[in-house]
PDB file of C-alpha atoms in Angstrom:
ATOM      1  CA  MET A  95     121.587 101.292  82.282  1.00 58.00           C
ATOM      2  CA  LYS A  96     121.133  97.380  81.313  1.00 72.00           C
ATOM      3  CA  ARG A  97     117.340  96.575  81.149  1.00 84.00           C
ATOM      4  CA  LEU A  98     116.229  94.498  84.127  1.00 92.00           C
ATOM      5  CA  GLU A  99     114.669  91.667  81.995  1.00 93.00           C
ATOM      6  CA  THR A 100     113.431  90.146  85.051  1.00 95.00           C
ATOM      7  CA  ILE A 101     110.710  93.238  86.005  1.00 95.00           C
ATOM      8  CA  ASP A 102     109.695  92.340  82.241  1.00 95.00           C
ATOM      9  CA  THR A 103     109.299  88.626  83.086  1.00 96.00           C
ATOM     10  CA  ILE A 104     107.302  89.200  86.509  1.00 96.00           C
ATOM     11  CA  ARG A 105     104.687  91.647  84.687  1.00 96.00           C
ATOM     12  CA  GLY A 106     104.624  89.733  81.793  1.00 96.00           C
ATOM     13  CA  LEU A 107     103.895  86.372  84.418  1.00 96.00           C
ATOM     14  CA  THR A 108     101.345  89.047  85.618  1.00 96.00           C
ATOM     15  CA  MET A 109      99.621  90.047  82.443  1.00 95.00           C
ATOM     16  CA  ILE A 110      98.931  85.989  81.936  1.00 96.00           C
ATOM     17  CA  SER A 111      97.679  85.654  85.159  1.00 97.00           C
ATOM     18  CA  MET A 112      95.276  88.654  84.781  1.00 96.00           C
ATOM     19  CA  ILE A 113      93.924  87.233  81.511  1.00 96.00           C
ATOM     20  CA  LEU A 114      93.066  84.222  83.092  1.00 96.00           C
ATOM     21  CA  PHE A 115      91.501  85.515  85.847  1.00 96.00           C
ATOM     22  CA  HIS A 116      89.499  87.963  83.330  1.00 94.00           C
ATOM     23  CA  PHE A 117      88.628  84.949  81.388  1.00 94.00           C
ATOM     24  CA  CYS A 118      87.030  83.299  84.458  1.00 94.00           C
ATOM     25  CA  TRP A 119      84.943  86.117  84.805  1.00 92.00           C
ATOM     26  CA  ASP A 120      83.612  86.065  81.528  1.00 90.00           C
ATOM     27  CA  LEU A 121      82.647  82.493  81.625  1.00 91.00           C
ATOM     28  CA  LYS A 122      81.015  82.966  85.159  1.00 91.00           C
ATOM     29  CA  TYR A 123      79.128  86.305  84.501  1.00 88.00           C
ATOM     30  CA  ILE A 124      78.496  86.339  80.521  1.00 84.00           C
ATOM     31  CA  ASP A 125      78.228  82.322  80.006  1.00 83.00           C
ATOM     32  CA  GLY A 126      76.640  81.748  82.997  1.00 86.00           C
ATOM     33  CA  PHE A 127      79.283  79.070  84.163  1.00 88.00           C
ATOM     34  CA  LYS A 128      78.820  77.648  87.752  1.00 89.00           C
ATOM     35  CA  MET A 129      82.130  78.908  89.327  1.00 91.00           C
ATOM     36  CA  ASP A 130      81.492  79.246  93.058  1.00 90.00           C
ATOM     37  CA  TRP A 131      85.124  79.037  93.640  1.00 94.00           C
ATOM     38  CA  TYR A 132      85.389  82.927  92.039  1.00 93.00           C
ATOM     39  CA  VAL A 133      83.712  84.251  94.499  1.00 89.00           C
ATOM     40  CA  SER A 134      85.818  82.370  97.610  1.00 93.00           C
ATOM     41  CA  ASP A 135      88.799  83.853  99.292  1.00 94.00           C
ATOM     42  CA  GLY A 136      91.357  81.867  97.177  1.00 95.00           C
ATOM     43  CA  ALA A 137      89.770  84.184  93.889  1.00 95.00           C
ATOM     44  CA  TYR A 138      90.378  86.952  95.949  1.00 95.00           C
ATOM     45  CA  ILE A 139      93.738  86.237  96.766  1.00 96.00           C
ATOM     46  CA  TRP A 140      94.718  85.530  93.031  1.00 97.00           C
ATOM     47  CA  GLN A 141      93.035  88.935  91.887  1.00 96.00           C
ATOM     48  CA  GLN A 142      95.096  90.495  94.689  1.00 96.00           C
ATOM     49  CA  SER A 143      98.231  89.172  93.773  1.00 97.00           C
ATOM     50  CA  ILE A 144      97.697  90.683  90.285  1.00 97.00           C
ATOM     51  CA  CYS A 145      97.052  94.181  90.873  1.00 96.00           C
ATOM     52  CA  TRP A 146      99.809  94.565  93.448  1.00 97.00           C
ATOM     53  CA  THR A 147     102.351  93.228  91.692  1.00 97.00           C
ATOM     54  CA  PHE A 148     101.335  95.163  88.690  1.00 96.00           C
ATOM     55  CA  ILE A 149     101.108  98.728  90.316  1.00 98.00           C
ATOM     56  CA  LEU A 150     104.089  97.983  92.856  1.00 97.00           C
ATOM     57  CA  ILE A 151     105.844  97.453  89.431  1.00 97.00           C
ATOM     58  CA  SER A 152     104.706 100.203  87.511  1.00 97.00           C
ATOM     59  CA  GLY A 153     106.018 102.560  90.737  1.00 97.00           C
ATOM     60  CA  PHE A 154     109.117 100.648  90.366  1.00 97.00           C
ATOM     61  CA  CYS A 155     109.464 101.626  86.485  1.00 95.00           C
ATOM     62  CA  LEU A 156     108.532 105.022  86.713  1.00 96.00           C
ATOM     63  CA  HIS A 157     112.342 105.687  87.257  1.00 94.00           C
ATOM     64  CA  PHE A 158     112.985 104.558  83.521  1.00 93.00           C
ATOM     65  CA  ALA A 159     110.408 106.280  81.700  1.00 93.00           C
ATOM     66  CA  LYS A 160     111.902 108.930  79.527  1.00 91.00           C
ATOM     67  CA  LYS A 161     108.783 110.944  79.415  1.00 95.00           C
ATOM     68  CA  PRO A 162     106.731 110.069  82.419  1.00 95.00           C
ATOM     69  CA  LEU A 163     104.269 112.698  82.174  1.00 96.00           C
ATOM     70  CA  ARG A 164     103.518 111.911  78.838  1.00 97.00           C
ATOM     71  CA  ASN A 165     103.089 108.420  79.771  1.00 97.00           C
ATOM     72  CA  GLY A 166     101.052 108.851  82.441  1.00 97.00           C
ATOM     73  CA  LEU A 167      98.573 111.173  80.558  1.00 98.00           C
ATOM     74  CA  LEU A 168      98.598 108.258  77.951  1.00 97.00           C
ATOM     75  CA  VAL A 169      97.529 105.508  80.312  1.00 97.00           C
ATOM     76  CA  PHE A 170      95.089 107.798  82.097  1.00 98.00           C
ATOM     77  CA  GLY A 171      93.645 108.444  78.650  1.00 97.00           C
ATOM     78  CA  CYS A 172      93.527 104.484  78.238  1.00 97.00           C
ATOM     79  CA  GLY A 173      91.397 104.464  81.131  1.00 96.00           C
ATOM     80  CA  PHE A 174      89.129 106.831  80.138  1.00 96.00           C
ATOM     81  CA  LEU A 175      88.420 105.024  76.535  1.00 96.00           C
ATOM     82  CA  VAL A 176      87.815 101.729  78.640  1.00 95.00           C
ATOM     83  CA  THR A 177      85.260 103.607  80.482  1.00 96.00           C
ATOM     84  CA  VAL A 178      83.701 105.169  77.371  1.00 95.00           C
ATOM     85  CA  VAL A 179      83.753 102.080  75.585  1.00 93.00           C
ATOM     86  CA  THR A 180      81.896  99.654  78.262  1.00 92.00           C
ATOM     87  CA  MET A 181      79.414 102.670  78.806  1.00 93.00           C
ATOM     88  CA  LEU A 182      78.353 102.573  75.440  1.00 93.00           C
ATOM     89  CA  VAL A 183      78.758  98.817  74.368  1.00 88.00           C
ATOM     90  CA  ILE A 184      78.331  97.026  77.648  1.00 86.00           C
ATOM     91  CA  PRO A 185      77.030  99.158  80.382  1.00 88.00           C
ATOM     92  CA  GLU A 186      76.310  96.495  82.547  1.00 86.00           C
ATOM     93  CA  ALA A 187      79.928  95.871  82.783  1.00 86.00           C
ATOM     94  CA  LEU A 188      80.780  99.307  83.350  1.00 92.00           C
ATOM     95  CA  VAL A 189      84.610 100.277  84.040  1.00 94.00           C
ATOM     96  CA  MET A 190      84.399 103.227  86.213  1.00 95.00           C
ATOM     97  CA  PHE A 191      87.838 104.288  87.743  1.00 96.00           C
ATOM     98  CA  GLY A 192      89.559 101.111  86.539  1.00 96.00           C
ATOM     99  CA  VAL A 193      93.120 100.377  86.894  1.00 96.00           C
ATOM    100  CA  LEU A 194      94.685 102.300  84.314  1.00 97.00           C
ATOM    101  CA  THR A 195      92.749 105.444  85.389  1.00 97.00           C
ATOM    102  CA  CYS A 196      94.517 104.715  88.527  1.00 98.00           C
ATOM    103  CA  ILE A 197      97.734 104.049  87.494  1.00 98.00           C
ATOM    104  CA  GLY A 198      97.863 106.656  85.137  1.00 98.00           C
ATOM    105  CA  SER A 199      96.933 109.289  88.068  1.00 98.00           C
ATOM    106  CA  CYS A 200      99.574 107.970  89.784  1.00 98.00           C
ATOM    107  CA  MET A 201     102.279 108.436  87.244  1.00 98.00           C
ATOM    108  CA  ILE A 202     101.075 111.840  87.107  1.00 98.00           C
ATOM    109  CA  ILE A 203     101.339 112.414  90.682  1.00 97.00           C
ATOM    110  CA  MET A 204     104.311 111.091  91.198  1.00 96.00           C
ATOM    111  CA  THR A 205     105.916 113.073  88.169  1.00 96.00           C
ATOM    112  CA  LEU A 206     105.010 116.168  89.359  1.00 95.00           C
ATOM    113  CA  LEU A 207     106.264 115.092  92.981  1.00 93.00           C
ATOM    114  CA  ARG A 208     109.236 112.834  92.255  1.00 90.00           C
ATOM    115  CA  GLY A 209     111.776 116.287  92.640  1.00 87.00           C
ATOM    116  CA  ILE A 210     110.601 116.494  96.333  1.00 87.00           C
ATOM    117  CA  PHE A 211     111.263 112.985  96.914  1.00 85.00           C
ATOM    118  CA  ASP A 212     114.266 112.478  95.398  1.00 82.00           C
ATOM    119  CA  LYS A 213     115.754 115.452  97.452  1.00 82.00           C
ATOM    120  CA  MET A 214     115.078 113.806 100.105  1.00 79.00           C
ATOM    121  CA  ALA A 215     116.727 110.780  99.485  1.00 75.00           C
ATOM    122  CA  LYS A 216     115.853 108.198 102.302  1.00 84.00           C
ATOM    123  CA  PRO A 217     113.949 105.550 100.200  1.00 86.00           C
ATOM    124  CA  LEU A 218     114.183 103.364 103.079  1.00 92.00           C
ATOM    125  CA  TRP A 219     112.061 105.829 105.499  1.00 92.00           C
ATOM    126  CA  GLU A 220     110.013 106.775 102.183  1.00 94.00           C
ATOM    127  CA  PHE A 221     109.240 103.032 101.392  1.00 96.00           C
ATOM    128  CA  LEU A 222     108.485 101.927 104.661  1.00 96.00           C
ATOM    129  CA  THR A 223     106.107 105.127 105.159  1.00 96.00           C
ATOM    130  CA  THR A 224     104.040 104.445 101.780  1.00 97.00           C
ATOM    131  CA  VAL A 225     103.654 100.401 103.005  1.00 97.00           C
ATOM    132  CA  VAL A 226     102.026 101.656 105.962  1.00 97.00           C
ATOM    133  CA  LEU A 227     100.091 104.258 104.598  1.00 98.00           C
ATOM    134  CA  PHE A 228      99.057 101.353 101.933  1.00 98.00           C
ATOM    135  CA  ALA A 229      98.343  99.029 104.953  1.00 97.00           C
ATOM    136  CA  VAL A 230      96.227 101.635 106.802  1.00 98.00           C
ATOM    137  CA  THR A 231      94.098 102.779 104.373  1.00 98.00           C
ATOM    138  CA  LYS A 232      93.783  99.717 102.298  1.00 97.00           C
ATOM    139  CA  SER A 233      89.958  99.472 103.723  1.00 96.00           C
ATOM    140  CA  ILE A 234      88.953 103.166 102.843  1.00 98.00           C
ATOM    141  CA  ASN A 235      86.579 102.149  99.899  1.00 97.00           C
ATOM    142  CA  TYR A 236      84.467 100.440 102.859  1.00 95.00           C
ATOM    143  CA  GLY A 237      84.589 103.420 105.307  1.00 95.00           C
ATOM    144  CA  TYR A 238      87.467 103.091 107.833  1.00 96.00           C
ATOM    145  CA  LEU A 239      91.065 103.055 108.421  1.00 97.00           C
ATOM    146  CA  ASN A 240      92.789  99.815 109.602  1.00 96.00           C
ATOM    147  CA  PHE A 241      95.624 100.602 111.964  1.00 95.00           C
ATOM    148  CA  GLY A 242      95.940  97.135 113.185  1.00 89.00           C
ATOM    149  CA  PHE A 243      95.435  97.964 117.005  1.00 89.00           C
ATOM    150  CA  TYR A 244      92.568  99.936 116.096  1.00 93.00           C
ATOM    151  CA  VAL A 245      89.796 100.555 113.767  1.00 95.00           C
ATOM    152  CA  LEU A 246      88.814 103.970 112.540  1.00 96.00           C
ATOM    153  CA  LYS A 247      85.631 104.545 111.268  1.00 97.00           C
ATOM    154  CA  LEU A 248      85.353 107.449 108.978  1.00 97.00           C
ATOM    155  CA  PRO A 249      82.726 110.129 108.636  1.00 95.00           C
ATOM    156  CA  ARG A 250      79.655 108.153 107.154  1.00 94.00           C
ATOM    157  CA  PHE A 251      78.910 111.456 105.279  1.00 92.00           C
ATOM    158  CA  LEU A 252      81.870 111.013 103.070  1.00 94.00           C
ATOM    159  CA  TYR A 253      79.909 108.046 101.544  1.00 95.00           C
ATOM    160  CA  THR A 254      76.756 109.521 101.154  1.00 92.00           C
ATOM    161  CA  GLN A 255      76.408 112.245  98.695  1.00 90.00           C
ATOM    162  CA  GLY A 256      76.608 110.106  95.242  1.00 82.00           C
ATOM    163  CA  GLY A 257      72.887 110.064  95.108  1.00 82.00           C
ATOM    164  CA  PRO A 258      70.323 106.831  94.109  1.00 82.00           C
ATOM    165  CA  ASP A 259      73.180 105.852  91.410  1.00 81.00           C
ATOM    166  CA  GLY A 260      76.351 106.522  93.469  1.00 83.00           C
ATOM    167  CA  MET A 261      77.694 108.903  90.812  1.00 84.00           C
ATOM    168  CA  SER A 262      77.284 112.488  92.057  1.00 85.00           C
ATOM    169  CA  HIS A 263      79.913 113.738  93.673  1.00 85.00           C
ATOM    170  CA  SER A 264      82.090 110.768  91.973  1.00 91.00           C
ATOM    171  CA  GLU A 265      85.124 112.744  92.629  1.00 94.00           C
ATOM    172  CA  LEU A 266      85.384 111.422  96.258  1.00 95.00           C
ATOM    173  CA  THR A 267      84.998 107.564  94.886  1.00 96.00           C
ATOM    174  CA  TYR A 268      87.850 108.809  92.882  1.00 97.00           C
ATOM    175  CA  LEU A 269      89.867 109.548  95.980  1.00 97.00           C
ATOM    176  CA  GLY A 270      88.663 106.295  97.836  1.00 97.00           C
ATOM    177  CA  PHE A 271      85.119 107.305  99.406  1.00 97.00           C
ATOM    178  CA  MET A 272      83.040 104.808  97.383  1.00 96.00           C
ATOM    179  CA  GLN A 273      79.649 106.408  97.482  1.00 95.00           C
ATOM    180  CA  ASP A 274      76.708 104.403  98.146  1.00 93.00           C
ATOM    181  CA  GLY A 275      75.231 102.768  95.026  1.00 91.00           C
ATOM    182  CA  PHE A 276      78.330 103.249  93.118  1.00 94.00           C
ATOM    183  CA  PHE A 277      79.187 100.452  90.477  1.00 92.00           C
ATOM    184  CA  SER A 278      82.202  99.381  88.581  1.00 95.00           C
ATOM    185  CA  THR A 279      83.386  95.828  87.457  1.00 92.00           C
ATOM    186  CA  ASP A 280      87.036  97.306  87.890  1.00 94.00           C
ATOM    187  CA  TYR A 281      87.515  99.930  90.711  1.00 97.00           C
ATOM    188  CA  PHE A 282      91.289 101.336  91.780  1.00 97.00           C
ATOM    189  CA  SER A 283      90.678 104.288  93.939  1.00 98.00           C
ATOM    190  CA  LEU A 284      93.547 106.938  94.339  1.00 98.00           C
ATOM    191  CA  MET A 285      93.489 105.756  98.042  1.00 97.00           C
ATOM    192  CA  PRO A 286      95.001 103.387  98.884  1.00 97.00           C
ATOM    193  CA  TRP A 287      96.644 102.427  95.913  1.00 98.00           C
ATOM    194  CA  LEU A 288      98.692 105.513  95.276  1.00 98.00           C
ATOM    195  CA  PHE A 289     100.649 104.938  98.282  1.00 98.00           C
ATOM    196  CA  LEU A 290     101.260 100.900  96.696  1.00 98.00           C
ATOM    197  CA  PHE A 291     102.598 102.594  93.395  1.00 98.00           C
ATOM    198  CA  MET A 292     104.948 104.990  95.653  1.00 97.00           C
ATOM    199  CA  ALA A 293     106.490 102.124  97.712  1.00 97.00           C
ATOM    200  CA  GLY A 294     107.032 100.637  94.183  1.00 97.00           C
ATOM    201  CA  TYR A 295     108.893 104.069  93.188  1.00 97.00           C
ATOM    202  CA  PHE A 296     111.013 104.053  96.648  1.00 96.00           C
ATOM    203  CA  LEU A 297     111.706 100.211  96.331  1.00 96.00           C
ATOM    204  CA  HIS A 298     114.015 101.246  93.180  1.00 95.00           C
ATOM    205  CA  GLY A 299     116.009 103.327  95.358  1.00 92.00           C
ATOM    206  CA  LEU A 300     116.566 100.286  97.796  1.00 93.00           C
ATOM    207  CA  LEU A 301     117.403  98.009  94.879  1.00 94.00           C
ATOM    208  CA  GLU A 302     119.404 100.497  92.959  1.00 91.00           C
ATOM    209  CA  ASN A 303     123.029  99.363  93.497  1.00 90.00           C
ATOM    210  CA  THR A 304     122.211  95.533  93.410  1.00 92.00           C
ATOM    211  CA  PHE A 305     120.769  96.007  89.836  1.00 92.00           C
ATOM    212  CA  ALA A 306     124.013  94.451  88.086  1.00 90.00           C
ATOM    213  CA  HIS A 307     123.177  91.162  90.207  1.00 91.00           C
ATOM    214  CA  LYS A 308     121.886  88.309  87.473  1.00 91.00           C
ATOM    215  CA  ALA A 309     118.852  87.734  89.534  1.00 91.00           C
ATOM    216  CA  PHE A 310     117.616  91.030  87.724  1.00 92.00           C
ATOM    217  CA  HIS A 311     118.422  89.857  84.445  1.00 93.00           C
ATOM    218  CA  VAL A 312     116.351  86.497  84.400  1.00 90.00           C
ATOM    219  CA  LYS A 313     114.869  86.860  80.670  1.00 87.00           C
ATOM    220  CA  LEU A 314     111.951  84.313  79.498  1.00 92.00           C
ATOM    221  CA  PRO A 315     111.338  85.641  75.884  1.00 89.00           C
ATOM    222  CA  PHE A 316     107.383  84.714  76.233  1.00 90.00           C
ATOM    223  CA  LEU A 317     107.030  86.562  79.196  1.00 92.00           C
ATOM    224  CA  SER A 318     109.255  88.967  78.736  1.00 92.00           C
ATOM    225  CA  TRP A 319     107.294  90.348  75.704  1.00 92.00           C
ATOM    226  CA  PHE A 320     104.173  90.365  77.301  1.00 90.00           C
ATOM    227  CA  GLY A 321     106.034  92.435  80.233  1.00 92.00           C
ATOM    228  CA  ARG A 322     107.511  95.003  77.484  1.00 92.00           C
ATOM    229  CA  HIS A 323     104.007  95.763  75.863  1.00 92.00           C
ATOM    230  CA  SER A 324     101.345  95.312  78.641  1.00 93.00           C
ATOM    231  CA  LEU A 325      99.523  98.288  77.714  1.00 94.00           C
ATOM    232  CA  ILE A 326      98.758  96.841  74.525  1.00 94.00           C
ATOM    233  CA  VAL A 327      97.988  93.547  75.924  1.00 93.00           C
ATOM    234  CA  TYR A 328      95.843  95.329  78.665  1.00 94.00           C
ATOM    235  CA  MET A 329      94.120  97.207  75.902  1.00 94.00           C
ATOM    236  CA  LEU A 330      93.295  94.155  73.698  1.00 93.00           C
ATOM    237  CA  HIS A 331      92.731  91.218  75.841  1.00 92.00           C
ATOM    238  CA  GLN A 332      89.214  91.878  76.846  1.00 88.00           C
ATOM    239  CA  PRO A 333      88.035  92.400  73.617  1.00 89.00           C
ATOM    240  CA  VAL A 334      89.437  89.459  72.482  1.00 93.00           C
ATOM    241  CA  LEU A 335      88.063  87.702  75.929  1.00 91.00           C
ATOM    242  CA  TYR A 336      84.639  88.885  75.178  1.00 87.00           C
ATOM    243  CA  PHE A 337      84.225  87.611  71.232  1.00 89.00           C
ATOM    244  CA  ILE A 338      85.553  84.237  72.719  1.00 91.00           C
ATOM    245  CA  SER A 339      82.919  84.350  75.329  1.00 86.00           C
ATOM    246  CA  MET A 340      80.394  85.280  73.264  1.00 84.00           C
ATOM    247  CA  LEU A 341      81.033  82.115  71.336  1.00 87.00           C
ATOM    248  CA  VAL A 342      81.200  79.952  74.030  1.00 82.00           C
ATOM    249  CA  PHE A 343      77.647  81.461  74.842  1.00 76.00           C
ATOM    250  CA  TYR A 344      76.132  80.669  71.369  1.00 79.00           C
ATOM    251  CA  MET A 345      77.817  76.845  71.499  1.00 77.00           C
ATOM    252  CA  LYS A 346      76.176  76.197  74.983  1.00 68.00           C
TER     253      LYS A 346
END
C-alpha cells in the first residue's frame, strides 16, 4: 500500500511543536526566564495537543509495522534509557514513566491483543468505546473517574502506598494511580493513554477504505522527514535543547 504521506506530515508538525514546547520548558526551568504564560490554560492545551496527536497516530500506525512487537520493545527500551540518563545526569528533571515508556507499552499490549480485536471487526464501536474510556479515565491520575454527569472518586488507598517519595508500588503509578509524592517531568500512565492509543488503532479501520483519497497524500518534505524519523528526533532533541539552554544560561 502506498505510504500515507499526510500521517508523516502531521506527525512531523507535531514533533516541531513538541520541540518548541520543550525548549520553552528549558528556558523557564533551566534558564530561569519569567514565562508565566507557560503554566496557563493555553500552554496546557498546547501540551495536550502534542501528546494526543502523537499517541493517536502511534495507534493508527501500528497497522503498518512489519514487526510491531519488536518496535514496541524498542520504543519501551528507549523510554527506559531516558529514565536512566535523567536519573544519573539531571535527577532534578527525572523522567519516570514518560511518553516513550507509555507508547512502547501500548504497542506491546495491542500487538498481543490485536488478533482478538481484528476478529471482532467492528471498528466503529471499538473506536467509540475506547474514546469514551479515554474520556472517563482522563482524570484517573488525580483520583477520580469522570462520567460527565457523575464524578466517581476512587479509593484513596490506591494512591497512598508509594511511601514518602512516591516510588514504592510504582506499578500502581505506571497503571494510572499516581502515588503521593511521585515526581516526573514527563508522566504518561497506561490509563488513560492506552485507550487513546487503541482509539487510533481502530480509527484506521474506519478510514481504511478512503486511503486512496488525495487528502491522505499531502507531502511536505521537511515535515514528512521529521514524521518518518520521529523516534530518533525525540531521542536527540532534548540533549540538543539542554546544551543550547546551558549556553543561554551562561551567556545571560
